[in-house]
Amino acid sequence: MKKIMLVDDEILIRENIRECVDWEKEGFLYCGDAPDGELALPIIEEQLPDILITDIKMPFMNGLELTSVVRQKFPQIKIIILSGHDDFQYAQKALRLGVEDYCLKPFSSADLLQLLRSVSTRIDEELRIRHKYAYTPENLFADLCGGLIHTAAAIEAAAQLDLLLTAPYYATAIFTLNPQEHEEPESTEPPHPPQNSEELLAGLLKEVADSFIYKRSRTETILIYKGSDPAQMNSILDELCASAKQRLRAACGLELSVSRGKVCERLQGIHLSYLEAENDRMFKRMARVHSAAMLDAYFDPSAQGILLDRSRMIQFLKLGDHTQMPEFLLELSAALEGMNWDSGYACYLMNDITLELVQTAKNGFRAAANHAEILKELQTRLKPISSTDEGLQYLKRLYERLWEWRSEGADKHRELIDKVKQYIREQYDKEQLSLNDISKVVRVSPSHLSKTFSQATGQTITEFLTATRMDRAKELLKSTGHKTFEIAYLVGYNDQHYFSNLFKKVTGMTPMEFRKQGNSEDQLQAIRRGAEKM
């Protein structure tokens, strides 16, 4: 329960608020009150309330002075300003100090509770996001390479880790130690490079200024390099790669394989550069087991330009559905443009994607499906693929088959899950909609409902609610002329800024950018016609 504290010099207001609300029943804990800011500070330091409600005009230390002190000493405390003065200057100053809301007297207990629930919801969301992005440097770098974190969240996480992350340009490189084949002949595990080679490589990479490294495995180390001059960055990386290969060979007798991505602009360019480096690494791995003549016959070198966003494909497996398939296939069609389907590489790429998605399904879906049989069934469909259309048909079947697996986990609780989804679709516009509300409707405990829903669907109830609201917001942005604050209210958010920030985190665009970019009706019809042909 959130702890609430009240500061107001009018004793009747303090007594009414304290006595007229059943705090525990409403999900709050009333932890104290005071008649002015000076007397309130010791109580605040002792109790550390989650939400502080304070009047503006008080003796000794007024509400704005108290707010200023609390914001400096306890920035995590949310503050609601109360005032009987309908004065814009007070409101301006309060907002500059970072208060959560500004409420005029007189107000009812129902008004206050509604305000407290709204602030409580924001606290919960901030805690969820903070927990989700409680990064270590290694996790942050992995998410940047995987394209799993937005720019604002990456900058915030880097600041918390004291990392100077921002720069105009970025490039990535994958350094792979190739262990000698005669090592550990009796072991069934992959051979490991000598320990001193790992230390030597780490030392070499740490000498590179303006760079970050993390170990993806014992044999693979990722370098993220930042700078302001692309030509200079390429020159430094060329020199580093040549020097590292030479020193590893001389010191340990080991061959070092280096895969490079191009220099890209902006933080999100790290992901694009990493995709290129991964693609390059895959070809080098193939080259180790095939002769040059075989490789010439096996793949078309121009196919190295084919880049598929694996993190996007995994996300679609977990959260996508049949209604989103046409648009997703359109994305894949653009990515696969230029593929030589007569080459062995095309089959290799599709098989690699299949293995990764099946493994993801195995780890994430709880139903007891036989993944080996599913994989065998899918792989029999690979060799006949000879065109982009057939490749897209295969990927469509791949997702449908794995979604069948996902749905098996939901079948046991199908009625419960359907009831929850239907209730959310009907009530998504209610700002105070919570897990407790939903659990009362379906008559199961909140903890059991949360666990069951996540295991059956692959997403949390909060994620489903947010996705439902964002989908409706997209429809309204495309089909109406409503202003952003109006759409925010219609989909369950009273705070326009919070809605806009969340919309950008989900879609990568602000509401206005999404509206400007919106698909034309002709394009939507083309997508539908293409889907019907599949």
Short mmCIF file of C-alpha atoms in Angstrom, two decimals, residues 100-488:
data_model
loop_
_atom_site.label_atom_id
_atom_site.label_comp_id
_atom_site.label_asym_id
_atom_site.label_seq_id
_atom_site.Cartn_x
_atom_site.Cartn_y
_atom_site.Cartn_z
CA GLU A 100 2.43 15.57 -9.66
CA ASP A 101 -0.82 17.53 -9.59
CA TYR A 102 -2.38 20.84 -8.54
CA CYS A 103 -5.85 20.71 -6.98
CA LEU A 104 -8.10 23.57 -5.88
CA LYS A 105 -10.18 23.59 -2.71
CA PRO A 106 -12.91 22.72 -2.00
CA PHE A 107 -12.74 19.06 -3.01
CA SER A 108 -14.54 15.88 -1.98
CA SER A 109 -13.01 12.70 -0.61
CA ALA A 110 -13.97 11.03 -3.90
CA ASP A 111 -12.02 13.69 -5.82
CA LEU A 112 -8.99 13.16 -3.61
CA LEU A 113 -9.13 9.38 -3.92
CA GLN A 114 -9.36 9.59 -7.69
CA LEU A 115 -6.28 11.82 -7.70
CA LEU A 116 -4.39 9.49 -5.35
CA ARG A 117 -5.21 6.43 -7.46
CA SER A 118 -3.93 8.23 -10.55
CA VAL A 119 -0.65 9.10 -8.86
CA SER A 120 -0.40 5.58 -7.41
CA THR A 121 -0.73 4.12 -10.91
CA ARG A 122 2.12 6.34 -12.12
CA ILE A 123 4.29 5.18 -9.23
CA ASP A 124 3.61 1.54 -10.10
CA GLU A 125 4.43 2.13 -13.76
CA GLU A 126 7.67 3.94 -12.92
CA LEU A 127 8.68 1.11 -10.59
CA ARG A 128 7.90 -1.46 -13.28
CA ILE A 129 9.95 0.42 -15.87
CA ARG A 130 12.78 1.03 -13.39
CA HIS A 131 12.84 -2.66 -12.52
CA LYS A 132 12.70 -3.66 -16.18
CA TYR A 133 15.59 -1.37 -17.00
CA ALA A 134 17.71 -2.11 -13.94
CA TYR A 135 20.66 -2.58 -16.25
CA THR A 136 24.16 -3.85 -15.80
CA PRO A 137 26.60 -2.56 -18.44
CA GLU A 138 26.57 -5.98 -20.13
CA ASN A 139 22.77 -6.09 -20.32
CA LEU A 140 22.62 -2.54 -21.67
CA PHE A 141 25.15 -3.29 -24.41
CA ALA A 142 23.38 -6.54 -25.29
CA ASP A 143 20.03 -4.75 -25.60
CA LEU A 144 21.55 -1.98 -27.72
CA CYS A 145 23.02 -4.56 -30.09
CA GLY A 146 19.75 -6.50 -30.14
CA GLY A 147 17.65 -3.39 -30.77
CA LEU A 148 15.67 -4.05 -27.60
CA ILE A 149 15.88 -0.61 -25.96
CA HIS A 150 14.75 2.83 -27.10
CA THR A 151 17.11 5.80 -27.18
CA ALA A 152 15.66 7.62 -24.15
CA ALA A 153 15.75 4.49 -21.98
CA ALA A 154 19.31 3.71 -23.11
CA ILE A 155 20.53 7.20 -22.25
CA GLU A 156 18.82 7.02 -18.85
CA ALA A 157 20.31 3.59 -18.11
CA ALA A 158 23.78 4.77 -19.20
CA ALA A 159 23.53 7.79 -16.91
CA GLN A 160 22.65 5.53 -13.97
CA LEU A 161 25.72 3.43 -14.79
CA ASP A 162 27.97 6.51 -15.24
CA LEU A 163 28.65 5.57 -18.87
CA LEU A 164 29.34 8.29 -21.45
CA LEU A 165 27.29 6.64 -24.17
CA THR A 166 26.24 9.42 -26.54
CA ALA A 167 28.13 10.21 -29.75
CA PRO A 168 27.31 11.12 -33.38
CA TYR A 169 28.43 7.73 -34.79
CA TYR A 170 28.76 4.12 -33.69
CA ALA A 171 30.19 0.88 -35.06
CA THR A 172 30.31 -2.68 -33.72
CA ALA A 173 32.71 -5.56 -34.18
CA ILE A 174 32.55 -9.19 -33.05
CA PHE A 175 35.86 -10.77 -32.02
CA THR A 176 35.79 -14.58 -32.02
CA LEU A 177 38.62 -16.73 -30.66
CA ASN A 178 38.84 -19.87 -32.78
CA PRO A 179 40.12 -22.66 -30.47
CA GLN A 180 42.41 -25.32 -31.86
CA GLU A 181 40.56 -28.43 -32.95
CA HIS A 182 42.87 -30.84 -31.07
CA GLU A 183 41.99 -29.35 -27.67
CA GLU A 184 39.91 -31.45 -25.23
CA PRO A 185 39.35 -34.39 -27.63
CA GLU A 186 37.40 -36.40 -25.04
CA SER A 187 34.95 -33.61 -24.21
CA THR A 188 31.53 -33.28 -25.75
CA GLU A 189 31.57 -29.54 -25.04
CA PRO A 190 32.95 -27.06 -27.59
CA PRO A 191 36.70 -26.52 -27.09
CA HIS A 192 37.69 -23.40 -25.18
CA PRO A 193 40.57 -21.06 -25.97
CA PRO A 194 43.40 -20.78 -23.43
CA GLN A 195 42.64 -18.45 -20.53
CA ASN A 196 45.59 -16.17 -21.34
CA SER A 197 44.19 -15.56 -24.84
CA GLU A 198 40.92 -14.25 -23.37
CA GLU A 199 42.83 -11.93 -21.05
CA LEU A 200 45.09 -10.74 -23.88
CA LEU A 201 42.13 -9.97 -26.15
CA ALA A 202 40.26 -8.15 -23.36
CA GLY A 203 43.37 -6.08 -22.64
CA LEU A 204 43.79 -5.14 -26.31
CA LEU A 205 40.18 -4.03 -26.66
CA LYS A 206 40.21 -2.03 -23.44
CA GLU A 207 43.02 0.07 -24.88
CA VAL A 208 40.62 1.46 -27.50
CA ALA A 209 39.39 4.86 -26.38
CA ASP A 210 35.68 5.71 -26.64
CA SER A 211 34.58 2.09 -26.75
CA PHE A 212 32.68 -0.47 -24.68
CA ILE A 213 33.11 -4.23 -24.62
CA TYR A 214 31.09 -7.14 -23.31
CA LYS A 215 31.57 -10.90 -23.54
CA ARG A 216 28.72 -12.70 -25.25
CA SER A 217 30.37 -16.06 -24.60
CA ARG A 218 33.79 -17.35 -23.63
CA THR A 219 34.94 -17.20 -27.25
CA GLU A 220 33.05 -14.09 -28.43
CA THR A 221 33.57 -10.48 -27.38
CA ILE A 222 31.54 -7.55 -28.75
CA LEU A 223 33.11 -4.11 -29.21
CA ILE A 224 30.90 -1.01 -29.46
CA TYR A 225 32.97 1.90 -30.77
CA LYS A 226 31.79 5.52 -30.79
CA GLY A 227 33.21 8.64 -32.44
CA SER A 228 32.58 11.77 -34.46
CA ASP A 229 34.51 11.04 -37.68
CA PRO A 230 33.44 7.92 -39.64
CA ALA A 231 36.63 7.79 -41.72
CA GLN A 232 38.82 8.00 -38.63
CA MET A 233 36.70 5.36 -36.87
CA ASN A 234 37.09 2.93 -39.79
CA SER A 235 40.84 3.55 -39.86
CA ILE A 236 41.20 2.87 -36.12
CA LEU A 237 39.07 -0.29 -36.34
CA ASP A 238 41.12 -1.56 -39.31
CA GLU A 239 44.32 -1.06 -37.36
CA LEU A 240 42.86 -2.66 -34.23
CA CYS A 241 41.63 -5.77 -36.08
CA ALA A 242 44.96 -6.32 -37.84
CA SER A 243 46.97 -5.77 -34.66
CA ALA A 244 44.74 -8.02 -32.53
CA LYS A 245 44.93 -10.89 -35.03
CA GLN A 246 48.71 -10.62 -35.22
CA ARG A 247 49.27 -10.44 -31.46
CA LEU A 248 46.89 -13.35 -30.69
CA ARG A 249 48.60 -15.50 -33.32
CA ALA A 250 52.10 -14.64 -32.02
CA ALA A 251 51.30 -14.98 -28.32
CA CYS A 252 48.92 -17.96 -28.27
CA GLY A 253 48.99 -19.53 -31.71
CA LEU A 254 45.27 -18.77 -32.02
CA GLU A 255 43.38 -17.43 -35.00
CA LEU A 256 41.15 -14.45 -34.22
CA SER A 257 38.11 -13.92 -36.41
CA VAL A 258 36.76 -10.37 -36.59
CA SER A 259 33.37 -9.43 -38.05
CA ARG A 260 32.63 -5.76 -38.63
CA GLY A 261 29.51 -3.66 -39.05
CA LYS A 262 29.42 -0.33 -40.83
CA VAL A 263 29.61 3.02 -39.03
CA CYS A 264 26.05 4.24 -38.33
CA GLU A 265 24.48 7.39 -36.97
CA ARG A 266 22.57 7.62 -33.67
CA LEU A 267 22.25 5.12 -30.82
CA GLN A 268 19.79 2.96 -32.74
CA GLY A 269 22.52 2.60 -35.37
CA ILE A 270 24.34 0.26 -32.96
CA HIS A 271 21.68 -2.34 -33.75
CA LEU A 272 22.08 -1.91 -37.52
CA SER A 273 25.85 -2.13 -37.29
CA TYR A 274 25.58 -5.21 -35.10
CA LEU A 275 23.23 -6.92 -37.60
CA GLU A 276 25.86 -6.43 -40.30
CA ALA A 277 28.60 -7.76 -38.03
CA GLU A 278 26.46 -10.82 -37.21
CA ASN A 279 25.84 -11.42 -40.89
CA ASP A 280 29.56 -11.17 -41.60
CA ARG A 281 30.33 -13.54 -38.71
CA MET A 282 27.91 -16.13 -40.08
CA PHE A 283 29.67 -16.15 -43.44
CA LYS A 284 33.07 -16.48 -41.78
CA ARG A 285 31.73 -19.40 -39.73
CA MET A 286 30.53 -21.08 -42.91
CA ALA A 287 33.91 -20.44 -44.53
CA ARG A 288 35.65 -22.43 -41.79
CA VAL A 289 33.80 -25.61 -42.76
CA HIS A 290 33.49 -25.16 -46.55
CA SER A 291 36.11 -24.78 -49.23
CA ALA A 292 36.18 -21.59 -51.28
CA ALA A 293 34.87 -23.47 -54.33
CA MET A 294 31.98 -24.88 -52.30
CA LEU A 295 31.14 -21.45 -50.93
CA ASP A 296 31.05 -19.93 -54.41
CA ALA A 297 28.45 -22.52 -55.34
CA TYR A 298 26.70 -22.31 -51.98
CA PHE A 299 25.76 -18.65 -51.79
CA ASP A 300 25.54 -15.44 -53.74
CA PRO A 301 27.91 -12.86 -52.13
CA SER A 302 25.31 -10.14 -52.79
CA ALA A 303 23.11 -11.87 -50.21
CA GLN A 304 25.35 -10.45 -47.47
CA GLY A 305 23.17 -7.36 -47.72
CA ILE A 306 20.16 -9.32 -46.41
CA LEU A 307 19.55 -8.17 -42.83
CA LEU A 308 16.65 -9.49 -40.75
CA ASP A 309 15.81 -7.96 -37.40
CA ARG A 310 15.84 -11.07 -35.19
CA SER A 311 14.63 -9.24 -32.08
CA ARG A 312 11.58 -7.98 -34.04
CA MET A 313 10.86 -11.52 -35.24
CA ILE A 314 11.08 -12.90 -31.69
CA GLN A 315 8.82 -10.14 -30.36
CA PHE A 316 6.24 -10.92 -33.05
CA LEU A 317 6.35 -14.59 -32.07
CA LYS A 318 5.55 -13.72 -28.45
CA LEU A 319 3.02 -10.93 -28.87
CA GLY A 320 1.81 -10.99 -32.48
CA ASP A 321 -1.42 -12.43 -33.86
CA HIS A 322 -3.07 -13.27 -37.19
CA THR A 323 -4.52 -9.79 -37.67
CA GLN A 324 -1.01 -8.29 -37.66
CA MET A 325 0.42 -10.89 -40.05
CA PRO A 326 -0.13 -8.97 -43.35
CA GLU A 327 1.75 -5.91 -42.16
CA PHE A 328 4.53 -8.07 -40.69
CA LEU A 329 4.92 -10.03 -43.94
CA LEU A 330 5.22 -6.71 -45.77
CA GLU A 331 8.15 -5.82 -43.51
CA LEU A 332 9.82 -9.17 -44.19
CA SER A 333 9.22 -8.84 -47.92
CA ALA A 334 11.16 -5.56 -47.97
CA ALA A 335 13.98 -7.09 -45.89
CA LEU A 336 14.29 -10.15 -48.17
CA GLU A 337 14.41 -8.12 -51.35
CA GLY A 338 17.42 -9.17 -53.40
CA MET A 339 17.70 -12.68 -51.93
CA ASN A 340 19.01 -15.28 -54.40
CA TRP A 341 16.69 -18.17 -53.59
CA ASP A 342 18.70 -20.55 -55.77
CA SER A 343 21.68 -20.23 -53.43
CA GLY A 344 22.34 -22.49 -50.48
CA TYR A 345 22.61 -19.42 -48.32
CA ALA A 346 18.88 -18.77 -48.59
CA CYS A 347 18.14 -22.22 -47.15
CA TYR A 348 20.81 -21.69 -44.48
CA LEU A 349 19.30 -18.35 -43.43
CA MET A 350 15.73 -19.69 -43.24
CA ASN A 351 16.89 -22.72 -41.26
CA ASP A 352 18.81 -20.49 -38.84
CA ILE A 353 15.68 -18.36 -38.28
CA THR A 354 13.60 -21.50 -37.76
CA LEU A 355 16.02 -22.86 -35.15
CA GLU A 356 16.03 -19.55 -33.25
CA LEU A 357 12.24 -19.15 -33.19
CA VAL A 358 11.62 -22.78 -32.21
CA GLN A 359 14.15 -22.43 -29.38
CA THR A 360 12.42 -19.23 -28.23
CA ALA A 361 9.06 -21.02 -28.24
CA LYS A 362 10.55 -23.92 -26.31
CA ASN A 363 11.88 -21.57 -23.61
CA GLY A 364 8.81 -19.32 -23.42
CA PHE A 365 5.72 -21.46 -24.00
CA ARG A 366 4.79 -23.78 -21.16
CA ALA A 367 2.71 -26.35 -23.07
CA ALA A 368 4.32 -29.77 -23.48
CA ALA A 369 4.70 -29.63 -27.26
CA ASN A 370 7.31 -31.88 -28.90
CA HIS A 371 9.68 -29.27 -30.27
CA ALA A 372 11.79 -31.86 -32.10
CA GLU A 373 8.78 -33.00 -34.14
CA ILE A 374 7.76 -29.41 -34.86
CA LEU A 375 11.28 -28.60 -36.03
CA LYS A 376 11.42 -31.67 -38.26
CA GLU A 377 8.04 -30.82 -39.76
CA LEU A 378 9.12 -27.27 -40.53
CA GLN A 379 12.52 -28.17 -41.96
CA THR A 380 10.96 -30.49 -44.54
CA ARG A 381 9.38 -27.36 -46.05
CA LEU A 382 12.67 -25.48 -46.45
CA LYS A 383 14.34 -27.01 -49.50
CA PRO A 384 11.48 -26.45 -51.98
CA ILE A 385 11.54 -22.67 -51.35
CA SER A 386 12.56 -20.93 -54.58
CA SER A 387 11.11 -17.39 -54.39
CA THR A 388 10.36 -14.55 -52.00
CA ASP A 389 6.64 -15.38 -52.07
CA GLU A 390 7.36 -18.99 -51.11
CA GLY A 391 9.75 -17.77 -48.41
CA LEU A 392 7.05 -15.53 -46.96
CA GLN A 393 4.53 -18.38 -47.11
CA TYR A 394 7.00 -20.54 -45.19
CA LEU A 395 7.51 -17.86 -42.52
CA LYS A 396 3.77 -17.42 -42.22
CA ARG A 397 3.39 -21.18 -41.65
CA LEU A 398 6.28 -21.11 -39.18
CA TYR A 399 4.55 -18.47 -37.05
CA GLU A 400 1.16 -20.18 -37.32
CA ARG A 401 2.68 -23.49 -36.18
CA LEU A 402 4.45 -21.91 -33.23
CA TRP A 403 1.34 -19.93 -32.31
CA GLU A 404 -0.52 -23.24 -32.18
CA TRP A 405 2.07 -24.30 -29.63
CA ARG A 406 1.55 -21.03 -27.75
CA SER A 407 -2.22 -21.49 -27.75
CA GLU A 408 -1.92 -25.00 -26.29
CA GLY A 409 -0.74 -23.38 -23.08
CA ALA A 410 -3.79 -21.13 -23.10
CA ASP A 411 -6.34 -23.86 -23.83
CA LYS A 412 -6.48 -25.10 -20.24
CA HIS A 413 -7.45 -21.61 -19.14
CA ARG A 414 -9.08 -20.50 -22.37
CA GLU A 415 -12.34 -19.41 -20.78
CA LEU A 416 -10.52 -17.43 -18.08
CA ILE A 417 -8.10 -15.78 -20.54
CA ASP A 418 -10.87 -14.92 -22.99
CA LYS A 419 -12.92 -13.38 -20.19
CA VAL A 420 -9.96 -11.27 -19.06
CA LYS A 421 -9.19 -10.08 -22.60
CA GLN A 422 -12.83 -9.26 -23.28
CA TYR A 423 -13.13 -7.29 -20.04
CA ILE A 424 -9.96 -5.31 -20.85
CA ARG A 425 -11.22 -4.58 -24.38
CA GLU A 426 -14.45 -3.23 -22.87
CA GLN A 427 -12.89 -1.29 -19.99
CA TYR A 428 -9.52 -0.15 -21.40
CA ASP A 429 -10.64 3.50 -21.34
CA LYS A 430 -10.95 3.47 -17.54
CA GLU A 431 -7.79 5.06 -16.14
CA GLN A 432 -8.01 3.21 -12.81
CA LEU A 433 -8.35 -0.26 -14.35
CA SER A 434 -6.09 -2.54 -12.30
CA LEU A 435 -5.16 -6.18 -11.74
CA ASN A 436 -7.29 -6.19 -8.60
CA ASP A 437 -10.35 -4.98 -10.54
CA ILE A 438 -9.91 -7.68 -13.18
CA SER A 439 -9.29 -10.43 -10.62
CA LYS A 440 -12.58 -9.56 -8.90
CA VAL A 441 -14.46 -9.88 -12.19
CA VAL A 442 -13.03 -13.33 -12.99
CA ARG A 443 -13.06 -14.39 -9.31
CA VAL A 444 -9.46 -15.55 -8.92
CA SER A 445 -6.67 -14.09 -6.83
CA PRO A 446 -4.53 -11.37 -8.45
CA SER A 447 -1.31 -13.40 -8.11
CA HIS A 448 -2.86 -16.53 -9.67
CA LEU A 449 -4.40 -14.50 -12.48
CA SER A 450 -1.14 -12.71 -13.24
CA LYS A 451 0.83 -15.97 -13.38
CA THR A 452 -1.79 -17.85 -15.43
CA PHE A 453 -2.23 -15.05 -17.96
CA SER A 454 1.53 -14.63 -18.47
CA GLN A 455 2.17 -18.34 -18.94
CA ALA A 456 -0.77 -18.81 -21.29
CA THR A 457 -0.24 -15.77 -23.51
CA GLY A 458 3.44 -14.90 -23.25
CA GLN A 459 2.69 -11.37 -22.04
CA THR A 460 1.64 -9.73 -18.77
CA ILE A 461 -1.82 -8.27 -18.21
CA THR A 462 -0.27 -4.80 -18.11
CA GLU A 463 1.38 -5.42 -21.49
CA PHE A 464 -1.93 -6.60 -22.97
CA LEU A 465 -3.78 -3.58 -21.54
CA THR A 466 -1.12 -1.21 -22.87
CA ALA A 467 -1.17 -2.89 -26.29
CA THR A 468 -4.98 -2.65 -26.40
CA ARG A 469 -4.87 1.04 -25.54
CA MET A 470 -2.10 1.76 -28.04
CA ASP A 471 -3.92 -0.09 -30.84
CA ARG A 472 -7.05 1.97 -30.18
CA ALA A 473 -4.95 5.15 -30.06
CA LYS A 474 -3.46 4.29 -33.46
CA GLU A 475 -6.95 3.84 -34.90
CA LEU A 476 -8.07 7.20 -33.52
CA LEU A 477 -4.96 8.95 -34.81
CA LYS A 478 -5.58 7.58 -38.30
CA SER A 479 -9.33 7.98 -38.47
CA THR A 480 -10.15 11.12 -36.47
CA GLY A 481 -8.96 14.68 -36.05
CA HIS A 482 -8.94 14.46 -32.25
CA LYS A 483 -6.11 16.22 -30.45
CA THR A 484 -3.52 14.18 -28.57
CA PHE A 485 -4.94 14.99 -25.12
CA GLU A 486 -8.41 13.93 -26.30
CA ILE A 487 -7.12 10.60 -27.61
CA ALA A 488 -5.15 10.06 -24.40
#
